[in-house]
């Protein structure tokens, strides 16, 4: 790899104008008007899911929520590059990816409300549930990808993580194993500029993507607020994985406009001027300007998007508030894939404890 890869790929500028890039534009040459509109709609709905969940947490209906505000293009653009049989390993902020994989929005808050160990069934959509342990999913993705390779499955595996996770040993180990095994895994780093309260410059004095070069893994930086650019580079990376080309690394340059989680106050560590700068690069505004420039925006489409957004927001809110409390004994379900004597013993002890409390 050369330093050329450190200049972010961009196919759509903030004002909606196309960028001439023969190499990467070719990867999305088939994306027509309806696909562009679908990208926009999915981004708007993803933002509605996020703002609704944030509001629910502020109202005491969720224990915690990790906002994705500002990262819609990175998530929706990349998930549109995947096939149903590809497998996704996420962190805790990929609600937009989950929506793009077909997750029922009514289930997205189950974990965050504390009524279940998970939000959805991974087997139904080939995507793991939110991972709270930072960086662990990189190793899980690499192991799964290598196993799929040994089984002869022509799939791609993608691991999402933030810039902060690249400072964890798990990601370094995952890169090492992926390179050694030529595992079909795409490492997708959403560099949103802040690892909780630490700016990315504290973690790395060079672009994060360069870390992949030391392992012999090809990497690329992309404007993470450009959904079309993200779609292009992700398509290239997953195609490489499926064809036996091995791992790839994508660094999507984006920005977390909201707090790290709803337990965080970003005004304590970042300047308002920085936020205002990135608000002018809003990924949804950018896609709308592209649609307007290419005569793909009209009142009917605007109403379609608003209706879909309202429906999803209302469904998520209603489902969250009406979620029943779980039976206490469900605590022991799904801890292991098969019966385990220790879990059986703990289940019996807890049942006896509950019986004593109730009597």
CSV table of C-alpha atoms in Angstrom, one decimal:
chain,number,residue,atom,x,y,z
A,1,UNK,CA,0.0,0.0,0.0
A,2,UNK,CA,1.1,3.6,-0.5
A,3,UNK,CA,0.2,6.9,1.0
A,4,UNK,CA,-2.3,7.4,-1.7
A,5,UNK,CA,-4.7,5.3,0.4
A,6,UNK,CA,-4.6,7.8,3.2
A,7,UNK,CA,-6.6,10.3,1.1
A,8,UNK,CA,-10.3,9.5,1.8
A,9,UNK,CA,-12.3,8.1,-1.1
A,10,UNK,CA,-15.2,10.5,-1.8
A,11,UNK,CA,-17.8,10.1,-4.5
A,12,UNK,CA,-20.3,12.8,-3.3
A,13,UNK,CA,-19.2,16.1,-1.9
A,14,UNK,CA,-21.0,17.8,1.0
A,15,UNK,CA,-22.9,20.0,-1.5
A,16,UNK,CA,-24.2,17.0,-3.3
A,17,UNK,CA,-21.9,17.2,-6.3
A,18,UNK,CA,-20.4,14.0,-7.7
A,19,UNK,CA,-16.7,13.4,-7.6
A,20,UNK,CA,-14.9,11.9,-10.6
A,21,UNK,CA,-13.2,8.8,-9.4
A,22,UNK,CA,-12.9,6.2,-12.1
A,23,UNK,CA,-11.6,3.4,-9.8
A,24,UNK,CA,-14.3,3.6,-7.1
A,25,UNK,CA,-17.2,5.0,-9.1
A,26,UNK,CA,-17.2,1.9,-11.2
A,27,UNK,CA,-18.1,-0.1,-8.1
A,28,UNK,CA,-21.4,1.7,-7.8
A,29,UNK,CA,-22.2,2.3,-11.4
A,30,UNK,CA,-25.2,0.1,-11.1
A,31,UNK,CA,-26.7,2.2,-8.3
A,32,UNK,CA,-29.7,3.9,-10.0
A,33,UNK,CA,-32.3,6.4,-8.9
A,34,UNK,CA,-34.3,4.0,-6.7
A,35,UNK,CA,-31.2,2.7,-5.0
A,36,UNK,CA,-30.1,6.2,-4.2
A,37,UNK,CA,-33.5,7.0,-2.8
A,38,UNK,CA,-33.4,3.8,-0.7
A,39,UNK,CA,-30.0,4.8,0.8
A,40,UNK,CA,-31.5,8.2,1.8
A,41,UNK,CA,-34.7,6.6,3.2
A,42,UNK,CA,-32.7,4.1,5.3
A,43,UNK,CA,-30.5,6.8,6.7
A,44,UNK,CA,-33.4,8.9,7.7
A,45,UNK,CA,-35.2,6.0,9.3
A,46,UNK,CA,-31.9,5.0,11.1
A,47,UNK,CA,-31.7,8.5,12.5
A,48,UNK,CA,-35.3,8.3,13.7
A,49,UNK,CA,-34.6,5.1,15.5
A,50,UNK,CA,-31.6,6.7,17.2
A,51,UNK,CA,-33.4,9.9,18.2
A,52,UNK,CA,-36.4,8.0,19.4
A,53,UNK,CA,-34.3,5.7,21.5
A,54,UNK,CA,-32.3,8.6,22.9
A,55,UNK,CA,-35.6,10.3,23.9
A,56,UNK,CA,-36.8,7.1,25.5
A,57,UNK,CA,-33.7,6.8,27.6
A,58,UNK,CA,-34.1,10.5,28.7
A,59,UNK,CA,-37.6,9.7,29.7
A,60,UNK,CA,-36.5,6.7,31.9
A,61,UNK,CA,-37.7,4.0,29.5
A,62,UNK,CA,-34.2,2.7,28.7
A,63,UNK,CA,-31.3,2.2,31.0
A,64,UNK,CA,-28.7,3.3,28.4
A,65,UNK,CA,-28.4,4.1,24.7
A,66,UNK,CA,-25.3,4.5,22.5
A,67,UNK,CA,-26.3,7.2,19.9
A,68,UNK,CA,-25.2,6.9,16.3
A,69,UNK,CA,-26.2,10.4,15.2
A,70,UNK,CA,-23.9,11.5,12.3
A,71,UNK,CA,-22.7,8.0,11.4
A,72,UNK,CA,-25.7,7.0,9.3
A,73,UNK,CA,-23.9,7.0,6.0
A,74,UNK,CA,-21.0,4.8,7.3
A,75,UNK,CA,-23.5,2.2,8.5
A,76,UNK,CA,-26.1,2.3,5.8
A,77,UNK,CA,-23.6,2.6,3.0
A,78,UNK,CA,-21.7,-0.4,4.2
A,79,UNK,CA,-24.6,-2.7,5.0
A,80,UNK,CA,-26.0,-2.2,1.5
A,81,UNK,CA,-22.8,-3.8,0.2
A,82,UNK,CA,-23.6,-7.1,2.1
A,83,UNK,CA,-25.4,-10.2,1.0
A,84,UNK,CA,-27.8,-12.1,3.3
A,85,UNK,CA,-25.3,-14.9,3.8
A,86,UNK,CA,-22.5,-12.6,4.8
A,87,UNK,CA,-22.0,-12.3,8.6
A,88,UNK,CA,-21.9,-9.1,10.7
A,89,UNK,CA,-20.1,-8.7,14.0
A,90,UNK,CA,-21.0,-5.4,15.5
A,91,UNK,CA,-20.0,-3.2,18.4
A,92,UNK,CA,-22.8,-1.5,20.4
A,93,UNK,CA,-23.5,1.5,18.1
A,94,UNK,CA,-24.7,-0.3,14.9
A,95,UNK,CA,-28.5,0.1,15.2
A,96,UNK,CA,-28.5,1.4,11.6
A,97,UNK,CA,-26.7,-1.7,10.4
A,98,UNK,CA,-29.2,-3.8,12.3
A,99,UNK,CA,-32.0,-2.0,10.6
A,100,UNK,CA,-30.3,-2.5,7.2
A,101,UNK,CA,-30.0,-6.3,7.9
A,102,UNK,CA,-33.8,-6.5,8.5
A,103,UNK,CA,-34.1,-6.3,12.2
A,104,UNK,CA,-37.6,-5.5,13.4
A,105,UNK,CA,-37.1,-2.0,15.0
A,106,UNK,CA,-39.5,-3.1,17.8
A,107,UNK,CA,-36.7,-5.4,19.1
A,108,UNK,CA,-33.8,-3.0,18.9
A,109,UNK,CA,-34.2,-1.7,22.5
A,110,UNK,CA,-34.8,-5.0,24.3
A,111,UNK,CA,-31.2,-5.2,25.6
A,112,UNK,CA,-31.1,-1.5,26.5
A,113,UNK,CA,-34.3,-1.7,28.5
A,114,UNK,CA,-32.9,-4.6,30.4
A,115,UNK,CA,-35.6,-7.1,29.7
A,116,UNK,CA,-33.5,-9.6,27.7
A,117,UNK,CA,-29.9,-10.6,27.1
A,118,UNK,CA,-30.1,-9.7,23.5
A,119,UNK,CA,-32.1,-7.7,21.0
A,120,UNK,CA,-32.6,-10.1,18.1
A,121,UNK,CA,-31.9,-13.7,17.1
A,122,UNK,CA,-28.5,-13.6,15.3
A,123,UNK,CA,-29.3,-16.7,13.3
A,124,UNK,CA,-32.2,-14.9,11.6
A,125,UNK,CA,-30.2,-12.1,10.1
A,126,UNK,CA,-26.5,-13.3,10.4
A,127,UNK,CA,-25.6,-10.5,12.8
A,128,UNK,CA,-24.4,-10.6,16.3
A,129,UNK,CA,-26.0,-8.6,19.1
A,130,UNK,CA,-24.5,-5.5,20.6
A,131,UNK,CA,-21.0,-6.2,22.0
A,132,UNK,CA,-20.1,-4.2,25.1
A,133,UNK,CA,-16.6,-5.5,25.4
A,134,UNK,CA,-14.7,-3.1,23.2
A,135,UNK,CA,-12.8,-4.8,20.4
A,136,UNK,CA,-13.7,-8.4,21.2
A,137,UNK,CA,-15.8,-8.7,18.1
A,138,UNK,CA,-12.7,-8.4,15.9
A,139,UNK,CA,-11.4,-11.7,17.2
A,140,UNK,CA,-14.9,-13.3,17.0
A,141,UNK,CA,-15.2,-12.1,13.4
A,142,UNK,CA,-11.8,-13.4,12.4
A,143,UNK,CA,-12.4,-16.9,13.9
A,144,UNK,CA,-15.8,-17.1,12.2
A,145,UNK,CA,-14.4,-16.0,8.9
A,146,UNK,CA,-11.6,-18.5,9.0
A,147,UNK,CA,-14.0,-21.3,9.9
A,148,UNK,CA,-16.2,-20.3,7.0
A,149,UNK,CA,-13.2,-20.4,4.7
A,150,UNK,CA,-12.3,-23.9,5.9
A,151,UNK,CA,-15.9,-25.0,5.2
A,152,UNK,CA,-15.7,-23.6,1.7
A,153,UNK,CA,-18.4,-21.0,2.2
A,154,UNK,CA,-18.0,-18.1,-0.3
A,155,UNK,CA,-19.0,-15.4,2.1
A,156,UNK,CA,-17.6,-12.2,3.6
A,157,UNK,CA,-17.5,-11.4,7.3
A,158,UNK,CA,-17.4,-7.8,8.5
A,159,UNK,CA,-16.5,-6.5,11.9
A,160,UNK,CA,-17.6,-3.0,13.0
A,161,UNK,CA,-15.7,-1.1,15.6
A,162,UNK,CA,-14.7,2.5,16.5
A,163,UNK,CA,-11.4,4.3,16.5
A,164,UNK,CA,-11.1,3.7,20.3
A,165,UNK,CA,-11.2,-0.1,19.8
A,166,UNK,CA,-8.0,0.1,17.6
A,167,UNK,CA,-6.1,0.8,20.9
A,168,UNK,CA,-7.3,-2.6,22.2
A,169,UNK,CA,-5.1,-5.6,21.9
A,170,UNK,CA,-8.1,-7.6,20.6
A,171,UNK,CA,-8.1,-5.7,17.3
A,172,UNK,CA,-4.3,-6.0,17.0
A,173,UNK,CA,-4.5,-9.8,17.5
A,174,UNK,CA,-7.4,-10.1,15.1
A,175,UNK,CA,-5.4,-8.3,12.4
A,176,UNK,CA,-2.5,-10.7,13.0
A,177,UNK,CA,-4.6,-13.8,12.8
A,178,UNK,CA,-6.6,-12.6,9.8
A,179,UNK,CA,-3.4,-11.9,7.9
A,180,UNK,CA,-1.8,-15.2,8.8
A,181,UNK,CA,-4.9,-17.2,7.9
A,182,UNK,CA,-6.0,-15.0,4.9
A,183,UNK,CA,-9.4,-14.9,6.6
A,184,UNK,CA,-12.3,-13.4,4.5
A,185,UNK,CA,-13.0,-10.6,7.0
A,186,UNK,CA,-13.4,-6.9,6.5
A,187,UNK,CA,-12.4,-4.7,9.4
A,188,UNK,CA,-14.7,-1.6,9.3
A,189,UNK,CA,-13.5,1.1,11.6
A,190,UNK,CA,-15.9,4.0,12.1
A,191,UNK,CA,-13.5,6.8,13.1
A,192,UNK,CA,-15.9,9.2,14.7
A,193,UNK,CA,-13.0,11.3,16.1
A,194,UNK,CA,-13.7,10.5,19.8
A,195,UNK,CA,-13.0,7.5,22.0
A,196,UNK,CA,-15.4,8.5,24.7
A,197,UNK,CA,-13.6,11.8,25.8
A,198,UNK,CA,-10.3,11.2,24.1
A,199,UNK,CA,-9.7,12.6,20.6
A,200,UNK,CA,-8.3,10.3,17.9
A,201,UNK,CA,-5.1,12.2,17.7
A,202,UNK,CA,-4.2,10.9,21.2
A,203,UNK,CA,-4.5,7.3,20.0
A,204,UNK,CA,-2.6,7.6,16.7
A,205,UNK,CA,-0.3,10.2,15.2
A,206,UNK,CA,-0.9,8.7,11.7
A,207,UNK,CA,-4.1,7.5,10.0
A,208,UNK,CA,-5.6,4.5,11.7
A,209,UNK,CA,-5.7,2.6,8.4
A,210,UNK,CA,-1.9,2.5,8.3
A,211,UNK,CA,-2.0,0.0,11.2
A,212,UNK,CA,-3.4,-2.6,8.8
A,213,UNK,CA,-0.4,-2.1,6.5
A,214,UNK,CA,2.0,-3.5,9.1
A,215,UNK,CA,0.1,-6.8,8.9
A,216,UNK,CA,0.2,-6.9,5.2
A,217,UNK,CA,-3.6,-6.1,5.0
A,218,UNK,CA,-4.7,-3.7,2.3
A,219,UNK,CA,-6.7,-0.7,3.6
A,220,UNK,CA,-8.5,2.4,2.5
A,221,UNK,CA,-9.8,5.6,4.0
A,222,UNK,CA,-13.2,6.8,2.9
A,223,UNK,CA,-15.3,9.8,3.7
A,224,UNK,CA,-17.7,8.1,6.1
A,225,UNK,CA,-20.3,10.8,5.6
A,226,UNK,CA,-20.6,9.9,1.9
A,227,UNK,CA,-22.9,6.8,1.7
A,228,UNK,CA,-22.1,6.2,-2.0
A,229,UNK,CA,-18.3,6.3,-1.3
A,230,UNK,CA,-18.7,3.9,1.7
A,231,UNK,CA,-20.8,1.5,-0.5
A,232,UNK,CA,-18.1,1.5,-3.1
A,233,UNK,CA,-15.2,0.6,-0.9
A,234,UNK,CA,-17.2,-1.9,1.1
A,235,UNK,CA,-18.3,-3.7,-2.1
A,236,UNK,CA,-14.7,-3.9,-3.1
A,237,UNK,CA,-13.6,-5.3,0.2
A,238,UNK,CA,-16.3,-7.9,0.5
A,239,UNK,CA,-15.7,-9.0,-3.1
A,240,UNK,CA,-12.1,-9.5,-2.2
A,241,UNK,CA,-13.1,-11.6,0.8
A,242,UNK,CA,-15.6,-13.8,-1.0
A,243,UNK,CA,-13.1,-14.5,-3.8
A,244,UNK,CA,-10.4,-15.7,-1.4
A,245,UNK,CA,-8.3,-12.5,-1.4
A,246,UNK,CA,-8.2,-12.3,2.3
A,247,UNK,CA,-8.8,-9.5,4.8
A,248,UNK,CA,-9.2,-5.8,4.2
A,249,UNK,CA,-9.4,-2.7,6.4
A,250,UNK,CA,-11.7,0.3,5.9
A,251,UNK,CA,-11.4,3.5,7.9
A,252,UNK,CA,-14.6,5.5,7.5
A,253,UNK,CA,-13.9,9.1,8.6
A,254,UNK,CA,-17.1,10.3,10.2
A,255,UNK,CA,-18.2,12.1,13.4
A,256,UNK,CA,-20.2,11.3,16.5
A,257,UNK,CA,-22.5,14.3,16.8
A,258,UNK,CA,-24.1,13.1,20.0
A,259,UNK,CA,-22.7,11.7,23.3
A,260,UNK,CA,-20.7,8.5,23.5
A,261,UNK,CA,-23.7,7.1,25.3
A,262,UNK,CA,-26.6,8.8,27.1
A,263,UNK,CA,-24.4,8.6,30.3
A,264,UNK,CA,-21.9,11.0,28.7
A,265,UNK,CA,-21.8,14.8,28.4
A,266,UNK,CA,-19.7,15.7,25.3
A,267,UNK,CA,-19.8,19.4,26.1
A,268,UNK,CA,-17.3,18.8,28.8
A,269,UNK,CA,-14.5,17.8,26.4
A,270,UNK,CA,-15.2,19.1,22.9
A,271,UNK,CA,-15.8,22.6,21.5
A,272,UNK,CA,-19.2,23.6,20.0
A,273,UNK,CA,-17.3,24.9,16.9
A,274,UNK,CA,-16.1,21.4,16.2
A,275,UNK,CA,-19.6,20.1,16.3
A,276,UNK,CA,-20.9,22.9,14.1
A,277,UNK,CA,-18.2,22.1,11.5
A,278,UNK,CA,-19.3,18.5,11.2
A,279,UNK,CA,-23.0,19.4,11.2
A,280,UNK,CA,-22.3,21.1,7.9
A,281,UNK,CA,-21.1,17.7,6.6
A,282,UNK,CA,-24.3,16.0,7.8
A,283,UNK,CA,-24.5,12.7,5.8
A,284,UNK,CA,-28.3,12.9,5.4
A,285,UNK,CA,-28.2,16.5,4.1
A,286,UNK,CA,-25.5,15.4,1.6
A,287,UNK,CA,-27.6,12.7,0.2
A,288,UNK,CA,-30.6,14.9,-0.1
A,289,UNK,CA,-28.5,17.5,-2.0
A,290,UNK,CA,-27.4,14.7,-4.4
A,291,UNK,CA,-31.0,13.7,-5.0
A,292,UNK,CA,-32.0,17.3,-5.6
A,293,UNK,CA,-29.2,17.9,-8.1
A,294,UNK,CA,-30.1,14.8,-10.0
A,295,UNK,CA,-33.9,15.6,-10.1
A,296,UNK,CA,-34.7,12.6,-7.8
A,297,UNK,CA,-36.4,14.7,-5.1
A,298,UNK,CA,-40.1,15.4,-5.1
A,299,UNK,CA,-42.9,15.9,-2.6
A,300,UNK,CA,-44.2,12.3,-3.0
A,301,UNK,CA,-40.8,10.9,-2.2
A,302,UNK,CA,-40.4,13.3,0.8
A,303,UNK,CA,-43.8,12.1,2.1
A,304,UNK,CA,-42.9,8.5,1.6
A,305,UNK,CA,-39.7,8.9,3.7
A,306,UNK,CA,-41.6,10.9,6.4
A,307,UNK,CA,-44.3,8.3,6.6
A,308,UNK,CA,-41.9,5.4,6.9
A,309,UNK,CA,-39.8,7.3,9.6
A,310,UNK,CA,-42.9,8.1,11.6
A,311,UNK,CA,-44.2,4.5,11.4
A,312,UNK,CA,-40.8,3.1,12.6
A,313,UNK,CA,-40.5,5.7,15.4
A,314,UNK,CA,-44.0,5.0,16.7
A,315,UNK,CA,-43.5,1.2,16.5
A,316,UNK,CA,-40.2,1.4,18.4
A,317,UNK,CA,-41.7,3.7,21.1
A,318,UNK,CA,-44.8,1.6,21.6
A,319,UNK,CA,-42.9,-1.7,21.7
A,320,UNK,CA,-40.4,-0.4,24.1
A,321,UNK,CA,-42.9,0.9,26.6
A,322,UNK,CA,-45.0,-2.2,26.4
A,323,UNK,CA,-42.2,-4.7,26.7
A,324,UNK,CA,-43.1,-7.1,29.5
A,325,UNK,CA,-40.7,-7.8,32.4
A,326,UNK,CA,-39.1,-11.2,31.9
A,327,UNK,CA,-39.6,-14.1,34.2
A,328,UNK,CA,-36.7,-14.2,36.7
A,329,UNK,CA,-35.9,-17.8,35.7
A,330,UNK,CA,-35.1,-16.7,32.1
A,331,UNK,CA,-31.9,-15.4,33.5
A,332,UNK,CA,-30.4,-18.9,32.9
A,333,UNK,CA,-31.7,-19.3,29.4
A,334,UNK,CA,-29.2,-19.1,26.5
A,335,UNK,CA,-26.1,-19.0,28.7
A,336,UNK,CA,-24.8,-22.1,27.0
A,337,UNK,CA,-25.8,-23.7,23.8
A,338,UNK,CA,-26.3,-27.0,25.5
A,339,UNK,CA,-27.4,-28.0,29.1
A,340,UNK,CA,-24.6,-27.3,31.6
A,341,UNK,CA,-24.6,-28.9,35.2
A,342,UNK,CA,-23.4,-25.6,36.8
A,343,UNK,CA,-26.2,-23.6,35.3
A,344,UNK,CA,-28.7,-26.3,36.3
A,345,UNK,CA,-27.5,-26.2,39.9
A,346,UNK,CA,-27.7,-22.4,39.9
A,347,UNK,CA,-31.2,-22.5,38.4
A,348,UNK,CA,-32.4,-24.8,41.1
A,349,UNK,CA,-30.8,-22.7,43.9
A,350,UNK,CA,-32.3,-19.5,42.5
A,351,UNK,CA,-35.8,-21.1,42.1
A,352,UNK,CA,-35.6,-22.2,45.8
A,353,UNK,CA,-34.6,-18.7,46.8
A,354,UNK,CA,-37.5,-17.1,44.8
A,355,UNK,CA,-39.9,-19.6,46.4
A,356,UNK,CA,-38.7,-18.6,49.8
A,357,UNK,CA,-39.1,-14.9,49.0
A,358,UNK,CA,-42.6,-15.3,47.6
A,359,UNK,CA,-43.8,-17.4,50.6
